[in-house]
Amino acid sequence: MEKGRLCSPGKKISYNIISVNCAAMFTIKDHLEIRNNHLVIGGADTTVLAEQFGTPLYVTNESRVISNFSAYRTAFPDAHIYYAAKANGSFAILRMLARQGAGADVFSFGELYMALLAGIPPQKILFNGNSKTDFELQKAVEIGIKVSVDSLDELHTLSKIADSLGKIVEIAFRVNPDVSPKTHPKISTGLKTSKFGIPSGEVVDAYKEADKLGGITPGGIHCHIGSQILDTAPFTEATQKMMDLVEKITGIGINLKFVDMGSGLGIPYEKGIKVPTPREHAKAILPVFEERTRALGISPKLILEPGRFIVGDTTILLTRVNTVKKAAKNFVGVDAGFNLLVRPAMYDSYHHVVVANNVKSQGEDTYTIVGPICETGDIFAKDRTLPQIEKNDILALLDAGAYGFSMSSQYNGRPRCAEVLVKDGEADIIRSREDFEVLLNGQKLPARLM
Ligand SMILES: *Cc1c(COP(=O)(O)O)cnc(C)c1O
């Protein structure tokens, strides 16, 4: 995946113009720009932000979140958009999306709690998950949200809980459609061998069972085939398979009110690669969905659950260079590690790196950007051609908004960093930097160790 000095895969660029091309390639109007050779996000100079708030620092551009959400909504004008809260669960972001009319796909009671606090109405929340606790199912029933049921075992548990509370819960089954999304194995969720969902062949029987049980109303059907999907064909294949099931389920007399196709639309982490737009995503799904529902004479609501597309490119991680070392490689040690952004270590992900205080320069070298964590895998970028880097430079890791802070930890005794939200050049803290006391949070000594 690492492209070294090729900033546009497939297109070789001659050596002496690389830095200019790479520098310009990541810019997005009104979002990421270059001013006085500094990286600017949402009108705010990143070097000023780093000075003002310290590093490491997550910086999100509010208007980019809104415009990404609008792009999705425009592409699917009649669908409901349930934002996948796990991509970025920061409260300010949930709040912004709630105000835009987004629903939420939640995967835990914690995410449900935050979504409700942010003002997302229960009618627009779907509780997902392959291993929910009884407590979580009970909360879902009490609050009155829809539940995506992952197994017959869970169906029976949910039925008992709803019955005992005298309530009816609307469910969908999470279908495993056996579609390859052609993405990283750790984010492929709809393969036959994946832990998620009920095998397609058993789904109709599951609906028959649900229809008989107390406390349950089978209202929808759900799938989600994976993440960072760069080809629209798997979306079409999944829609066809899901509509085959909808036809069979309609045939046994169950009236489905919603079809939830999940999401997984990819974003261009590597600059210059072609990715489908929300419109292309819609073109892969809507014709099949519309034709098949029309033929069946039914009108279920379409639901989509984008996460990465809404927040991925809205956010950068600013990190300061602690040290530069010439060894087997040119190592640049920065103050952020995989405890703050785990994607490169976990999925071999590419994040574009920009020297925020010196975006374009004449001189350049090949660098490997590493964090301070005591793990060999704590590498953000391998063998990148970048402007000459020195101690105290500020690097920006781009496209860090999805599965960034939300997957962070305090590994190696490192309190988490702050998050700021910028809008029209103004910055607000949306999460304070943790102080060292958090490392003791909740810990107690048995009396004998006092
Ligand atoms: C993670 C997840 C999503 C969002 O996936 P993205 O790749 O971020 O768009 C949607 N639905 C479900 C069920 C998920 O688990």
Short mmCIF file of C-alpha atoms and ligand atoms in Angstrom, two decimals:
data_model
loop_
_atom_site.label_atom_id
_atom_site.label_comp_id
_atom_site.label_asym_id
_atom_site.label_seq_id
_atom_site.Cartn_x
_atom_site.Cartn_y
_atom_site.Cartn_z
CA MET A 1 0.00 0.00 0.00
CA GLU A 2 2.85 2.37 0.74
CA LYS A 3 3.62 4.38 -2.33
CA GLY A 4 6.89 5.99 -1.30
CA ARG A 5 7.59 8.78 -3.66
CA LEU A 6 4.74 7.99 -5.98
CA CYS A 7 1.98 10.25 -4.85
CA SER A 8 -0.37 9.14 -7.58
CA PRO A 9 -0.43 5.36 -7.87
CA GLY A 10 0.00 4.23 -11.42
CA LYS A 11 1.32 7.56 -12.55
CA LYS A 12 5.08 8.02 -12.27
CA ILE A 13 6.00 11.59 -11.64
CA SER A 14 9.52 12.73 -12.41
CA TYR A 15 11.59 13.28 -9.30
CA ASN A 16 12.08 17.03 -9.30
CA ILE A 17 8.40 17.96 -9.46
CA ILE A 18 7.18 15.43 -6.94
CA SER A 19 7.04 17.70 -3.94
CA VAL A 20 5.02 20.30 -5.82
CA ASN A 21 2.53 17.73 -7.11
CA CYS A 22 2.19 15.92 -3.80
CA ALA A 23 1.78 19.18 -1.98
CA ALA A 24 -1.09 20.28 -4.15
CA MET A 25 -2.74 16.92 -4.46
CA PHE A 26 -4.39 16.70 -1.07
CA THR A 27 -5.92 20.17 -0.99
CA ILE A 28 -9.70 20.49 -0.90
CA LYS A 29 -11.28 23.89 -1.36
CA ASP A 30 -12.67 25.44 1.85
CA HIS A 31 -11.26 22.53 3.81
CA LEU A 32 -7.56 21.78 3.49
CA GLU A 33 -5.56 24.57 1.94
CA ILE A 34 -2.04 25.97 1.84
CA ARG A 35 -1.37 29.48 3.05
CA ASN A 36 2.13 30.95 3.55
CA ASN A 37 3.45 27.42 3.04
CA HIS A 38 1.45 26.31 6.09
CA LEU A 39 -1.35 23.77 6.14
CA VAL A 40 -4.69 25.40 6.83
CA ILE A 41 -7.84 23.52 7.88
CA GLY A 42 -11.25 25.19 7.84
CA GLY A 43 -9.52 28.56 7.63
CA ALA A 44 -7.26 27.91 10.67
CA ASP A 45 -3.47 27.75 10.37
CA THR A 46 -2.40 24.38 11.77
CA THR A 47 0.88 25.72 13.16
CA VAL A 48 -1.08 28.25 15.22
CA LEU A 49 -3.44 25.50 16.42
CA ALA A 50 -0.47 23.35 17.44
CA GLU A 51 1.00 26.28 19.37
CA GLN A 52 -2.28 27.24 20.99
CA PHE A 53 -3.57 23.80 21.98
CA GLY A 54 -0.39 21.71 22.05
CA THR A 55 0.23 18.41 20.29
CA PRO A 56 -0.78 15.75 19.56
CA LEU A 57 -4.06 17.31 18.49
CA TYR A 58 -7.05 16.10 16.52
CA VAL A 59 -8.56 18.92 14.44
CA THR A 60 -11.95 18.58 12.77
CA ASN A 61 -13.44 20.98 10.25
CA GLU A 62 -17.10 21.43 11.08
CA SER A 63 -18.23 22.52 7.63
CA ARG A 64 -16.63 19.46 6.03
CA VAL A 65 -18.71 17.16 8.26
CA ILE A 66 -21.83 19.03 7.18
CA SER A 67 -20.93 18.99 3.48
CA ASN A 68 -20.10 15.26 3.53
CA PHE A 69 -23.41 14.54 5.21
CA SER A 70 -25.24 16.71 2.66
CA ALA A 71 -23.52 14.92 -0.21
CA TYR A 72 -24.81 11.60 1.08
CA ARG A 73 -28.29 12.91 1.66
CA THR A 74 -28.41 14.46 -1.81
CA ALA A 75 -27.33 11.18 -3.37
CA PHE A 76 -30.02 9.26 -1.48
CA PRO A 77 -32.81 11.83 -1.22
CA ASP A 78 -35.49 9.38 -0.07
CA ALA A 79 -33.36 7.31 2.29
CA HIS A 80 -32.73 7.69 5.99
CA ILE A 81 -29.09 8.25 6.88
CA TYR A 82 -28.08 6.56 10.12
CA TYR A 83 -24.58 7.76 10.95
CA ALA A 84 -22.35 4.90 12.20
CA ALA A 85 -21.43 6.36 15.58
CA LYS A 86 -18.40 4.12 16.06
CA ALA A 87 -16.51 5.92 13.28
CA ASN A 88 -16.25 9.03 15.43
CA GLY A 89 -18.31 9.26 18.59
CA SER A 90 -17.18 12.68 19.72
CA PHE A 91 -20.14 14.43 21.23
CA ALA A 92 -19.83 17.62 19.18
CA ILE A 93 -19.91 15.56 15.99
CA LEU A 94 -22.93 13.54 17.08
CA ARG A 95 -24.62 16.82 17.98
CA MET A 96 -23.88 18.40 14.58
CA LEU A 97 -25.21 15.36 12.78
CA ALA A 98 -28.29 15.19 15.00
CA ARG A 99 -29.04 18.77 13.99
CA GLN A 100 -28.72 17.77 10.33
CA GLY A 101 -31.43 15.17 10.87
CA ALA A 102 -29.16 12.14 10.95
CA GLY A 103 -30.16 8.93 12.67
CA ALA A 104 -27.60 6.63 14.27
CA ASP A 105 -26.28 3.12 13.94
CA VAL A 106 -25.07 2.18 17.42
CA PHE A 107 -23.10 -0.86 18.47
CA SER A 108 -23.22 -0.63 22.27
CA PHE A 109 -25.23 0.93 25.06
CA GLY A 110 -22.46 3.53 25.35
CA GLU A 111 -22.99 4.65 21.76
CA LEU A 112 -26.76 4.59 22.24
CA TYR A 113 -26.45 6.73 25.36
CA MET A 114 -24.30 9.30 23.55
CA ALA A 115 -26.55 9.36 20.46
CA LEU A 116 -29.63 10.03 22.60
CA LEU A 117 -27.84 12.73 24.61
CA ALA A 118 -26.81 14.36 21.33
CA GLY A 119 -30.48 14.60 20.40
CA ILE A 120 -30.90 11.79 17.89
CA PRO A 121 -34.49 10.58 18.26
CA PRO A 122 -35.04 6.91 19.25
CA GLN A 123 -37.13 6.29 16.10
CA LYS A 124 -33.98 6.95 14.07
CA ILE A 125 -31.64 4.60 15.92
CA LEU A 126 -30.77 1.01 15.07
CA PHE A 127 -28.97 -1.11 17.66
CA ASN A 128 -26.44 -3.35 15.91
CA GLY A 129 -24.06 -5.92 17.27
CA ASN A 130 -23.21 -9.59 17.13
CA SER A 131 -22.92 -10.05 20.91
CA LYS A 132 -25.21 -7.76 22.85
CA THR A 133 -25.70 -8.12 26.59
CA ASP A 134 -29.14 -8.70 28.10
CA PHE A 135 -28.78 -5.26 29.67
CA GLU A 136 -28.28 -3.73 26.21
CA LEU A 137 -31.29 -5.55 24.76
CA GLN A 138 -33.41 -4.45 27.70
CA LYS A 139 -32.37 -0.82 27.26
CA ALA A 140 -33.16 -1.01 23.54
CA VAL A 141 -36.66 -2.30 24.32
CA GLU A 142 -37.28 0.27 27.07
CA ILE A 143 -36.12 3.17 24.94
CA GLY A 144 -38.03 1.89 21.93
CA ILE A 145 -35.31 1.71 19.28
CA LYS A 146 -35.05 -0.83 16.47
CA VAL A 147 -32.76 -3.81 16.98
CA SER A 148 -30.72 -5.60 14.34
CA VAL A 149 -30.79 -9.20 15.52
CA ASP A 150 -27.69 -11.25 14.78
CA SER A 151 -28.81 -14.78 15.73
CA LEU A 152 -31.83 -16.90 16.63
CA ASP A 153 -30.45 -17.18 20.13
CA GLU A 154 -30.51 -13.41 20.45
CA LEU A 155 -34.02 -13.33 18.93
CA HIS A 156 -35.33 -15.56 21.71
CA THR A 157 -33.60 -13.57 24.43
CA LEU A 158 -35.01 -10.34 23.01
CA SER A 159 -38.51 -11.80 22.78
CA LYS A 160 -38.42 -12.81 26.46
CA ILE A 161 -37.16 -9.40 27.52
CA ALA A 162 -39.78 -7.52 25.47
CA ASP A 163 -42.57 -9.82 26.69
CA SER A 164 -41.61 -9.36 30.30
CA LEU A 165 -41.67 -5.57 29.86
CA GLY A 166 -45.00 -5.75 28.01
CA LYS A 167 -43.46 -4.12 24.94
CA ILE A 168 -43.09 -4.84 21.24
CA VAL A 169 -39.67 -4.32 19.67
CA GLU A 170 -39.21 -3.77 15.97
CA ILE A 171 -36.39 -5.87 14.59
CA ALA A 172 -34.39 -6.49 11.46
CA PHE A 173 -32.19 -9.50 10.97
CA ARG A 174 -28.56 -8.82 10.16
CA VAL A 175 -28.01 -10.85 7.02
CA ASN A 176 -24.69 -12.31 6.03
CA PRO A 177 -25.10 -11.97 2.25
CA ASP A 178 -21.80 -13.66 1.38
CA VAL A 179 -20.48 -10.79 -0.71
CA SER A 180 -16.80 -9.94 -1.00
CA PRO A 181 -16.33 -6.20 -0.58
CA LYS A 182 -12.74 -6.49 -1.88
CA THR A 183 -11.30 -4.59 1.04
CA HIS A 184 -8.96 -5.35 3.96
CA PRO A 185 -9.89 -8.72 5.60
CA LYS A 186 -10.22 -7.09 9.04
CA ILE A 187 -12.98 -4.81 7.69
CA SER A 188 -14.80 -7.34 5.49
CA THR A 189 -18.01 -8.07 7.36
CA GLY A 190 -20.23 -9.84 4.84
CA LEU A 191 -18.12 -12.85 3.87
CA LYS A 192 -19.61 -16.27 4.55
CA THR A 193 -17.05 -16.86 7.31
CA SER A 194 -17.54 -13.47 9.00
CA LYS A 195 -18.85 -13.38 12.58
CA PHE A 196 -21.63 -11.00 11.60
CA GLY A 197 -25.17 -11.90 10.66
CA ILE A 198 -27.33 -14.85 9.78
CA PRO A 199 -26.41 -16.89 6.69
CA SER A 200 -28.67 -15.93 3.74
CA GLY A 201 -30.04 -19.46 3.47
CA GLU A 202 -31.42 -19.36 7.01
CA VAL A 203 -32.89 -15.88 6.91
CA VAL A 204 -36.42 -16.71 5.72
CA ASP A 205 -36.85 -19.28 8.50
CA ALA A 206 -35.61 -16.69 10.99
CA TYR A 207 -38.43 -14.34 9.88
CA LYS A 208 -40.99 -17.15 10.24
CA GLU A 209 -39.72 -17.72 13.75
CA ALA A 210 -39.75 -14.00 14.61
CA ASP A 211 -43.31 -13.68 13.33
CA LYS A 212 -44.47 -16.29 15.85
CA LEU A 213 -42.72 -14.86 18.89
CA GLY A 214 -44.21 -12.51 21.45
CA GLY A 215 -42.76 -9.03 21.89
CA ILE A 216 -41.26 -9.00 18.40
CA THR A 217 -42.33 -7.39 15.17
CA PRO A 218 -40.11 -8.11 12.16
CA GLY A 219 -40.00 -4.69 10.51
CA GLY A 220 -36.87 -4.68 8.41
CA ILE A 221 -33.81 -6.36 7.04
CA HIS A 222 -30.19 -5.32 7.41
CA CYS A 223 -26.75 -5.97 5.98
CA HIS A 224 -23.38 -4.25 5.98
CA ILE A 225 -20.71 -5.86 3.83
CA GLY A 226 -17.56 -4.08 4.96
CA SER A 227 -15.65 -0.84 5.11
CA GLN A 228 -13.37 1.27 2.89
CA ILE A 229 -15.03 -0.23 -0.21
CA LEU A 230 -13.63 1.25 -3.42
CA ASP A 231 -15.65 -0.66 -6.01
CA THR A 232 -19.42 -0.26 -6.36
CA ALA A 233 -20.07 -3.75 -7.76
CA PRO A 234 -20.26 -5.39 -4.29
CA PHE A 235 -22.97 -2.88 -3.30
CA THR A 236 -25.06 -3.91 -6.30
CA GLU A 237 -24.50 -7.58 -5.62
CA ALA A 238 -25.50 -7.14 -1.98
CA THR A 239 -28.64 -5.20 -2.98
CA GLN A 240 -29.67 -7.95 -5.39
CA LYS A 241 -29.16 -10.62 -2.75
CA MET A 242 -31.03 -8.59 -0.16
CA MET A 243 -33.93 -7.95 -2.53
CA ASP A 244 -34.10 -11.69 -3.28
CA LEU A 245 -34.61 -12.16 0.45
CA VAL A 246 -37.11 -9.30 0.65
CA GLU A 247 -39.12 -11.03 -2.06
CA LYS A 248 -39.16 -14.31 -0.15
CA ILE A 249 -40.01 -12.61 3.14
CA THR A 250 -42.81 -10.63 1.50
CA GLY A 251 -43.97 -13.96 0.07
CA ILE A 252 -44.53 -15.39 3.57
CA GLY A 253 -46.74 -12.44 4.42
CA ILE A 254 -44.32 -10.22 6.30
CA ASN A 255 -44.48 -6.55 5.38
CA LEU A 256 -40.99 -5.09 5.65
CA LYS A 257 -40.95 -1.39 6.48
CA PHE A 258 -37.23 -0.84 5.99
CA VAL A 259 -34.25 -2.23 4.12
CA ASP A 260 -30.95 -1.18 5.69
CA MET A 261 -27.98 -1.60 3.35
CA GLY A 262 -25.30 -0.46 5.82
CA SER A 263 -22.51 1.43 4.09
CA GLY A 264 -18.75 1.08 3.87
CA LEU A 265 -18.14 3.62 1.13
CA GLY A 266 -14.38 4.23 0.91
CA ILE A 267 -12.45 7.49 0.83
CA PRO A 268 -9.22 8.39 -1.03
CA TYR A 269 -6.58 8.00 1.69
CA GLU A 270 -4.00 7.68 -1.06
CA LYS A 271 -4.18 10.88 -2.99
CA GLY A 272 -5.00 10.56 -6.62
CA ILE A 273 -6.81 7.23 -6.42
CA LYS A 274 -10.32 7.03 -7.77
CA VAL A 275 -13.08 6.31 -5.28
CA PRO A 276 -16.82 6.09 -5.81
CA THR A 277 -18.82 9.16 -4.84
CA PRO A 278 -22.05 8.90 -2.82
CA ARG A 279 -23.85 9.41 -6.15
CA GLU A 280 -22.08 6.38 -7.61
CA HIS A 281 -22.86 4.45 -4.46
CA ALA A 282 -26.51 5.43 -4.98
CA LYS A 283 -26.39 4.35 -8.63
CA ALA A 284 -25.18 0.93 -7.50
CA ILE A 285 -28.09 0.48 -5.09
CA LEU A 286 -31.12 2.58 -6.04
CA PRO A 287 -32.06 1.16 -9.47
CA VAL A 288 -32.11 -2.39 -8.09
CA PHE A 289 -33.88 -1.35 -4.90
CA GLU A 290 -36.50 0.72 -6.73
CA GLU A 291 -37.19 -1.78 -9.48
CA ARG A 292 -37.56 -4.72 -7.12
CA THR A 293 -39.75 -2.92 -4.57
CA ARG A 294 -41.98 -1.64 -7.39
CA ALA A 295 -42.31 -5.16 -8.80
CA LEU A 296 -43.28 -6.43 -5.36
CA GLY A 297 -45.71 -3.59 -4.81
CA ILE A 298 -44.11 -2.67 -1.48
CA SER A 299 -42.56 0.57 -0.29
CA PRO A 300 -40.01 -0.05 2.44
CA LYS A 301 -37.80 2.82 3.54
CA LEU A 302 -34.16 2.55 2.51
CA ILE A 303 -31.64 3.13 5.31
CA LEU A 304 -27.90 3.70 4.89
CA GLU A 305 -25.29 3.76 7.62
CA PRO A 306 -22.24 5.71 6.45
CA GLY A 307 -19.50 6.32 8.98
CA ARG A 308 -16.13 6.76 7.34
CA PHE A 309 -17.43 8.83 4.43
CA ILE A 310 -19.08 11.37 6.74
CA VAL A 311 -16.12 12.00 9.03
CA GLY A 312 -12.96 10.43 7.55
CA ASP A 313 -11.57 13.37 5.60
CA THR A 314 -12.87 16.03 8.00
CA THR A 315 -10.10 15.58 10.54
CA ILE A 316 -6.32 15.69 10.78
CA LEU A 317 -4.00 14.58 13.55
CA LEU A 318 -1.29 17.13 14.26
CA THR A 319 1.87 15.75 15.78
CA ARG A 320 5.21 17.34 16.66
CA VAL A 321 8.58 15.92 15.64
CA ASN A 322 10.57 14.88 18.72
CA THR A 323 13.59 13.56 16.92
CA VAL A 324 15.05 12.70 13.52
CA LYS A 325 17.40 9.74 13.30
CA LYS A 326 19.45 8.42 10.40
CA ALA A 327 19.70 4.64 10.82
CA ALA A 328 18.67 1.84 8.45
CA LYS A 329 16.05 4.37 7.45
CA ASN A 330 15.45 8.02 8.12
CA PHE A 331 13.24 7.74 11.18
CA VAL A 332 11.12 10.66 12.26
CA GLY A 333 9.89 10.18 15.84
CA VAL A 334 6.69 12.11 16.54
CA ASP A 335 4.65 12.68 19.70
CA ALA A 336 1.55 10.75 18.53
CA GLY A 337 1.53 6.96 18.48
CA PHE A 338 -0.77 4.13 17.57
CA ASN A 339 -2.54 4.71 20.86
CA LEU A 340 -4.09 7.75 19.14
CA LEU A 341 -4.37 6.49 15.55
CA VAL A 342 -4.23 2.73 15.27
CA ARG A 343 -5.24 2.31 11.62
CA PRO A 344 -1.74 2.02 10.11
CA ALA A 345 -0.70 -0.54 12.75
CA MET A 346 -3.98 -2.44 12.64
CA TYR A 347 -4.96 -2.37 8.97
CA ASP A 348 -1.72 -1.32 7.24
CA SER A 349 -3.60 1.81 6.32
CA TYR A 350 -2.14 4.66 4.36
CA HIS A 351 -2.46 8.15 5.81
CA HIS A 352 -1.12 11.00 3.76
CA VAL A 353 1.50 13.00 5.67
CA VAL A 354 1.99 16.73 5.25
CA VAL A 355 4.71 18.83 6.88
CA ALA A 356 2.26 21.40 8.20
CA ASN A 357 4.78 24.18 8.80
CA ASN A 358 6.61 23.62 5.50
CA VAL A 359 4.19 22.13 3.00
CA LYS A 360 6.26 22.72 -0.13
CA SER A 361 9.99 22.89 -0.16
CA GLN A 362 12.90 22.51 -2.53
CA GLY A 363 14.83 19.93 -0.56
CA GLU A 364 13.29 16.59 0.24
CA ASP A 365 14.15 13.18 1.56
CA THR A 366 12.64 9.79 2.24
CA TYR A 367 11.27 9.38 5.76
CA THR A 368 9.62 6.75 7.91
CA ILE A 369 7.32 8.37 10.45
CA VAL A 370 7.13 6.52 13.76
CA GLY A 371 5.38 7.05 17.10
CA PRO A 372 6.80 6.86 20.64
CA ILE A 373 5.10 3.56 21.58
CA CYS A 374 7.27 0.65 22.61
CA GLU A 375 6.18 -1.52 19.69
CA THR A 376 7.96 -2.07 16.39
CA GLY A 377 4.61 -1.74 14.61
CA ASP A 378 4.15 1.85 15.78
CA ILE A 379 4.68 3.25 12.30
CA PHE A 380 2.46 5.84 10.65
CA ALA A 381 4.13 6.02 7.24
CA LYS A 382 6.93 4.15 5.52
CA ASP A 383 9.48 5.57 3.11
CA ARG A 384 7.63 8.75 2.22
CA THR A 385 9.17 11.48 0.18
CA LEU A 386 8.66 14.65 2.19
CA PRO A 387 10.21 18.07 2.59
CA GLN A 388 13.29 18.07 4.83
CA ILE A 389 12.11 17.40 8.39
CA GLU A 390 13.62 18.77 11.60
CA LYS A 391 12.90 18.53 15.30
CA ASN A 392 9.80 20.54 16.28
CA ASP A 393 8.27 20.46 12.81
CA ILE A 394 4.53 19.82 12.86
CA LEU A 395 3.31 16.91 10.78
CA ALA A 396 -0.32 16.42 9.82
CA LEU A 397 -1.73 12.94 9.31
CA LEU A 398 -4.67 13.46 6.99
CA ASP A 399 -8.02 11.66 6.88
CA ALA A 400 -7.89 10.76 10.57
CA GLY A 401 -11.56 11.47 11.35
CA ALA A 402 -12.89 7.92 11.08
CA TYR A 403 -11.74 5.17 13.44
CA GLY A 404 -9.13 7.59 14.79
CA PHE A 405 -9.86 9.04 18.20
CA SER A 406 -12.73 6.57 18.60
CA MET A 407 -10.20 3.69 18.64
CA SER A 408 -7.66 5.45 20.85
CA SER A 409 -6.24 4.11 24.12
CA GLN A 410 -3.88 5.09 26.93
CA TYR A 411 -1.40 2.36 26.06
CA ASN A 412 2.12 2.98 27.32
CA GLY A 413 0.87 5.38 29.99
CA ARG A 414 -0.17 8.00 27.48
CA PRO A 415 -3.20 10.14 28.32
CA ARG A 416 -5.27 10.86 25.22
CA CYS A 417 -4.85 14.12 23.31
CA ALA A 418 -7.28 16.99 22.84
CA GLU A 419 -9.73 17.48 19.99
CA VAL A 420 -10.63 20.84 18.50
CA LEU A 421 -13.38 21.81 16.11
CA VAL A 422 -12.70 24.61 13.64
CA LYS A 423 -15.23 26.67 11.78
CA ASP A 424 -14.39 29.61 9.55
CA GLY A 425 -10.95 29.98 11.08
CA GLU A 426 -12.13 29.83 14.72
CA ALA A 427 -11.22 26.87 16.92
CA ASP A 428 -13.02 25.43 19.94
CA ILE A 429 -11.88 22.63 22.22
CA ILE A 430 -14.38 19.77 21.98
CA ARG A 431 -12.39 17.40 24.17
CA SER A 432 -9.74 18.38 26.69
CA ARG A 433 -6.33 16.80 26.72
CA GLU A 434 -6.31 14.16 29.44
CA ASP A 435 -3.98 14.89 32.34
CA PHE A 436 -1.84 12.24 33.95
CA GLU A 437 -4.36 11.66 36.72
CA VAL A 438 -6.59 9.77 34.28
CA LEU A 439 -4.07 6.96 34.46
CA LEU A 440 -5.26 6.31 38.01
CA ASN A 441 -8.96 6.58 37.15
CA GLY A 442 -10.97 3.99 38.99
CA GLN A 443 -7.91 2.15 40.28
CA LYS A 444 -7.75 1.09 43.91
CA LEU A 445 -5.17 -0.56 46.11
CA PRO A 446 -6.12 -3.46 48.33
CA ALA A 447 -5.45 -2.52 51.97
CA ARG A 448 -2.37 -4.75 52.14
CA LEU A 449 -0.67 -2.68 49.45
CA MET A 450 -1.29 0.65 51.14
C1 LIG B 1 -19.10 0.12 10.96
C2 LIG B 1 -20.46 -0.01 10.43
C3 LIG B 1 -20.95 0.93 9.51
C4 LIG B 1 -20.14 2.06 8.96
O1 LIG B 1 -19.13 1.63 8.11
P1 LIG B 1 -18.24 2.71 7.31
O2 LIG B 1 -17.26 1.91 6.59
O3 LIG B 1 -17.61 3.57 8.34
O4 LIG B 1 -19.16 3.47 6.42
C5 LIG B 1 -22.27 0.78 9.11
N1 LIG B 1 -23.04 -0.23 9.55
C6 LIG B 1 -22.58 -1.16 10.42
C7 LIG B 1 -23.47 -2.23 10.87
C8 LIG B 1 -21.27 -1.08 10.87
O5 LIG B 1 -20.81 -2.01 11.70
#
